[in-house]
XYZ file of C-alpha atoms in Angstrom:
303
model
C 26.615 -48.328 28.198
C 28.203 -46.405 25.548
C 25.905 -48.125 23.423
C 22.920 -46.188 25.483
C 24.875 -42.927 25.512
C 25.779 -43.539 21.954
C 22.243 -43.996 21.634
C 21.445 -40.893 23.113
C 23.773 -38.591 21.545
C 22.106 -39.846 18.164
C 18.900 -39.090 19.182
C 19.463 -35.751 20.405
C 21.149 -34.826 17.418
C 18.345 -36.232 15.255
C 16.092 -33.398 17.655
C 17.904 -30.565 17.162
C 18.850 -31.577 13.486
C 15.020 -30.887 12.795
C 14.250 -28.356 14.735
C 16.897 -26.351 12.847
C 15.332 -27.531 9.521
C 12.269 -26.611 10.931
C 12.747 -23.436 11.568
C 14.997 -22.905 8.153
C 11.588 -24.046 5.933
C 9.329 -21.704 8.329
C 6.815 -20.847 5.769
C 3.869 -18.900 5.970
C 1.243 -17.300 3.382
C -1.846 -14.975 4.606
C -4.037 -12.851 2.466
C -5.781 -9.373 1.914
C -8.409 -7.655 1.228
C -7.672 -4.034 0.686
C -9.715 -1.063 0.618
C -9.910 2.842 0.168
C -12.149 4.562 0.697
C -12.911 7.850 -1.339
C -15.288 10.800 -0.521
C -17.010 11.336 -4.511
C -18.846 14.329 -2.928
C -16.522 17.008 -3.623
C -15.112 15.250 -6.958
C -15.051 16.413 -10.022
C -14.953 20.545 -8.398
C -18.839 20.019 -8.355
C -19.716 19.842 -12.422
C -20.471 16.272 -12.473
C -24.279 14.812 -11.661
C -24.508 12.331 -9.324
C -24.819 9.823 -11.456
C -21.059 10.541 -13.427
C -20.011 10.300 -9.930
C -21.648 6.572 -9.667
C -20.112 5.476 -12.660
C -17.213 6.613 -11.488
C -16.954 5.335 -8.566
C -18.027 1.034 -10.035
C -15.099 1.834 -12.577
C -12.541 3.413 -9.042
C -13.710 0.296 -7.584
C -10.793 -2.521 -9.249
C -8.076 0.115 -7.694
C -9.639 0.572 -4.860
C -10.341 -2.785 -3.541
C -7.995 -5.861 -4.170
C -6.805 -9.142 -2.544
C -3.273 -9.191 -2.265
C -1.027 -12.258 -1.252
C 1.679 -12.110 1.598
C 4.447 -15.189 1.561
C 6.696 -15.014 4.517
C 9.131 -16.998 6.506
C 11.653 -15.663 9.382
C 13.028 -12.819 7.580
C 11.922 -12.275 3.948
C 8.800 -11.488 2.127
C 7.190 -10.781 -1.297
C 3.660 -8.955 -0.812
C 1.806 -9.368 -4.346
C -1.746 -7.972 -6.063
C -3.219 -11.271 -6.595
C -4.166 -12.132 -10.496
C -7.835 -11.811 -12.183
C -9.182 -10.781 -14.731
C -11.472 -6.997 -14.957
C -14.974 -7.765 -15.577
C -15.599 -6.646 -19.777
C -16.317 -2.629 -19.269
C -14.932 -1.979 -15.606
C -11.617 -0.856 -14.242
C -10.849 1.393 -18.440
C -7.158 -0.600 -18.581
C -5.938 2.876 -19.918
C -7.027 4.174 -16.394
C -6.035 1.604 -14.458
C -2.405 1.178 -15.742
C -2.318 5.107 -15.322
C -3.233 4.480 -11.227
C -1.181 2.008 -10.895
C 2.245 3.883 -11.147
C 1.062 5.645 -8.576
C -0.007 1.775 -6.431
C 3.008 0.450 -6.401
C 3.957 -3.247 -7.932
C 4.978 -6.034 -6.478
C 7.380 -5.065 -2.715
C 9.666 -7.501 -1.218
C 11.204 -6.545 2.553
C 14.167 -8.258 4.806
C 13.421 -7.209 8.083
C 17.354 -8.499 8.784
C 19.097 -6.912 6.052
C 16.411 -3.255 7.116
C 16.026 -3.106 3.124
C 12.489 -2.575 0.884
C 11.767 -3.386 -3.173
C 9.020 -2.247 -4.612
C 8.889 -3.439 -8.778
C 7.147 -0.699 -10.694
C 6.749 0.101 -13.905
C 6.311 3.813 -15.154
C 4.878 4.357 -18.953
C 6.419 1.653 -20.628
C 10.238 1.534 -18.031
C 10.714 -1.162 -15.408
C 11.834 0.365 -12.000
C 13.060 -1.372 -8.802
C 12.360 1.052 -6.517
C 14.969 0.504 -2.544
C 14.779 2.251 -0.344
C 15.480 1.426 4.010
C 11.888 0.465 5.576
C 10.950 2.763 7.057
C 10.874 2.423 10.650
C 6.953 3.216 12.814
C 7.507 4.313 16.784
C 4.952 1.593 17.635
C 3.149 2.017 20.834
C 1.786 -1.479 22.005
C -1.376 -1.804 23.741
C -3.616 -4.088 26.376
C -7.219 -4.147 23.985
C -7.309 -7.007 22.714
C -9.285 -9.165 19.727
C -10.089 -12.412 17.249
C -9.444 -12.358 13.916
C -10.162 -15.562 12.812
C -9.046 -17.912 15.279
C -6.682 -16.058 16.221
C -5.757 -13.426 18.793
C -4.531 -9.651 18.087
C -3.532 -7.325 20.062
C -3.399 -3.180 19.391
C -0.779 -0.880 18.279
C -0.336 2.883 16.763
C 2.086 5.063 15.099
C 2.467 8.082 13.813
C 3.326 8.024 9.787
C 4.790 9.525 7.260
C 2.494 10.192 4.032
C 4.316 9.892 0.651
C 3.565 12.938 -1.541
C 3.176 10.214 -4.243
C 0.391 8.173 -2.248
C -2.778 8.090 -4.529
C -4.176 6.839 -1.229
C -3.879 9.702 1.206
C -4.593 12.364 -1.542
C -7.434 14.221 -0.976
C -8.700 17.472 -2.526
C -7.122 19.936 -1.680
C -9.102 23.028 0.358
C -11.496 20.369 0.945
C -12.466 22.120 5.189
C -12.226 25.393 3.196
C -14.991 24.244 0.813
C -17.215 23.408 4.299
C -17.145 26.677 5.118
C -17.224 27.831 1.895
C -20.805 25.634 1.783
C -21.400 26.879 5.099
C -21.316 30.938 3.922
C -23.781 29.410 1.345
C -26.254 28.531 2.747
C -26.424 32.120 4.861
C -27.212 33.884 1.271
C -23.598 35.331 1.000
C -22.335 34.814 -3.281
C -18.961 32.765 -2.952
C -16.620 32.579 -6.110
C -14.273 29.543 -6.962
C -11.967 30.492 -9.567
C -9.842 27.564 -8.959
C -11.888 24.810 -11.327
C -10.687 27.561 -14.743
C -7.290 28.544 -12.941
C -6.202 24.937 -12.768
C -5.094 22.675 -15.820
C -4.125 18.915 -14.360
C -6.929 16.689 -12.388
C -3.497 16.477 -9.880
C -3.419 20.105 -8.896
C -6.264 19.612 -6.808
C -5.677 16.984 -5.144
C -2.973 17.284 -1.490
C -1.486 14.613 0.542
C -0.945 14.972 4.041
C 2.502 15.154 5.631
C 1.182 12.434 8.673
C -1.627 9.691 9.564
C -2.369 7.297 12.055
C -1.782 3.809 11.821
C -4.024 1.163 14.034
C -2.193 -2.669 13.512
C -2.939 -5.449 14.696
C -0.873 -8.597 15.461
C -0.926 -12.127 16.411
C 1.815 -13.089 18.454
C 0.723 -16.551 17.994
C 2.979 -15.735 14.562
C 5.583 -15.185 15.365
C 6.931 -13.303 12.403
C 8.071 -9.036 12.763
C 5.735 -8.585 9.109
C 2.868 -7.213 7.864
C 0.608 -6.008 4.112
C 2.234 -3.430 2.824
C 5.910 -1.755 4.368
C 4.017 -2.403 7.520
C 5.895 -4.554 10.054
C 8.461 -4.191 13.885
C 5.792 -5.578 15.518
C 5.670 -8.553 18.395
C 3.987 -10.950 15.313
C 2.718 -11.308 12.475
C -0.391 -7.852 11.622
C -3.242 -8.969 10.715
C -5.025 -5.944 9.867
C -4.183 -2.173 9.470
C -5.678 0.906 8.830
C -3.669 4.017 8.016
C -6.119 6.577 6.707
C -8.361 5.918 4.606
C -6.662 2.526 3.744
C -8.130 -0.650 5.774
C -6.166 -3.711 5.219
C -7.557 -6.982 6.394
C -5.878 -10.202 6.821
C -9.075 -13.081 5.795
C -7.116 -15.820 4.789
C -3.808 -18.190 7.050
C -1.987 -20.580 5.708
C 1.236 -21.741 7.678
C 3.935 -24.697 6.104
C 1.707 -24.743 2.758
C 2.813 -28.128 1.336
C 3.538 -26.299 -2.380
C 5.776 -23.616 -0.752
C 5.999 -20.330 -3.365
C 9.439 -19.092 -3.776
C 10.209 -15.602 -1.660
C 13.183 -13.920 -3.726
C 14.975 -10.632 -4.248
C 13.734 -9.088 -7.271
C 16.629 -7.613 -9.821
C 14.772 -6.355 -12.869
C 14.381 -2.400 -13.779
C 16.676 0.596 -12.881
C 17.710 1.287 -9.623
C 16.667 3.979 -7.688
C 14.944 5.653 -4.376
C 11.451 6.503 -3.505
C 12.596 9.797 -3.765
C 14.262 9.497 -7.145
C 11.167 7.421 -8.590
C 9.199 10.558 -6.961
C 11.081 13.268 -9.022
C 10.566 11.025 -12.306
C 7.114 10.821 -12.198
C 6.488 14.325 -11.579
C 8.608 15.607 -14.188
C 6.395 12.884 -16.080
C 3.151 14.527 -15.464
C 4.417 18.146 -16.326
C 5.817 17.218 -19.529
C 2.008 15.358 -20.356
C 0.647 19.323 -18.909
C 3.256 20.835 -21.363
C 1.389 18.205 -24.156
C -1.296 18.443 -23.742
C -2.166 22.622 -23.010
C -1.195 23.420 -19.522
C -3.139 26.029 -18.675
C -6.374 24.788 -20.094
C -5.106 25.797 -23.881
C -5.290 28.896 -22.546
C -1.667 30.543 -23.221
C 0.772 27.120 -21.967
C -0.062 24.460 -24.843
C 1.260 23.390 -28.040
C 3.535 25.907 -30.065
C 3.627 25.039 -33.996
């Protein structure tokens, strides 16, 4: 009898140990294809040909269509762009490097610690942007759809947009431009003075204060994370639609044999997102003064 009880206790201990070990070793990898749509119709203030717009759109494609890898466990995750070589003549290195300052580098999230870290290089200097995870008030819906083999549920939220979020930027006064076009069709001639007054391409752009986010998550993978900064749902987020950007999961590998380390980054000057935005705006202003200010009309270089 004593031996039987001892065996039962031993089996129970092994089972408990196995379950705890499995929970600790739990890890997954999800691949996301992301795409941002840009309206090229008003690009360049109407002074560019359709062919020029097409060429720019092709060069921007590598920046607007990307593949990201999300490695995650129960509480932590890393999210970074898949490394690949640019096709010859496409995506200009200097332009790509400049735009990466706006789009962000590798990202780390810790749900338990409520922290998000993003590696960021700006004009040769390394930063580590650190903030609390953005809190989204998700509204859970009953609508479902299949993404691959996973049943996903719909959730929506309203998200505040970072003022330097390049992916959400649009031409300033776009709605007013539409009205002007309607007036022109009626024979009224409109003079657009902004083309001569603007001295910085970013002056043409604005960012909405809020956007509606639609997410699709699967309770079949019980982790509260997803691509980018998105988190907080009762299952892995497999698809996100936010403003003009779509993030769609195309592949999931659970408990891969070769697990990639989910490590907290430590390289770079630690700053908040607000402080980093201030640094970017100051650098842009510095560049504007260096290269001529108001189109070279009175705000240019001083001898």
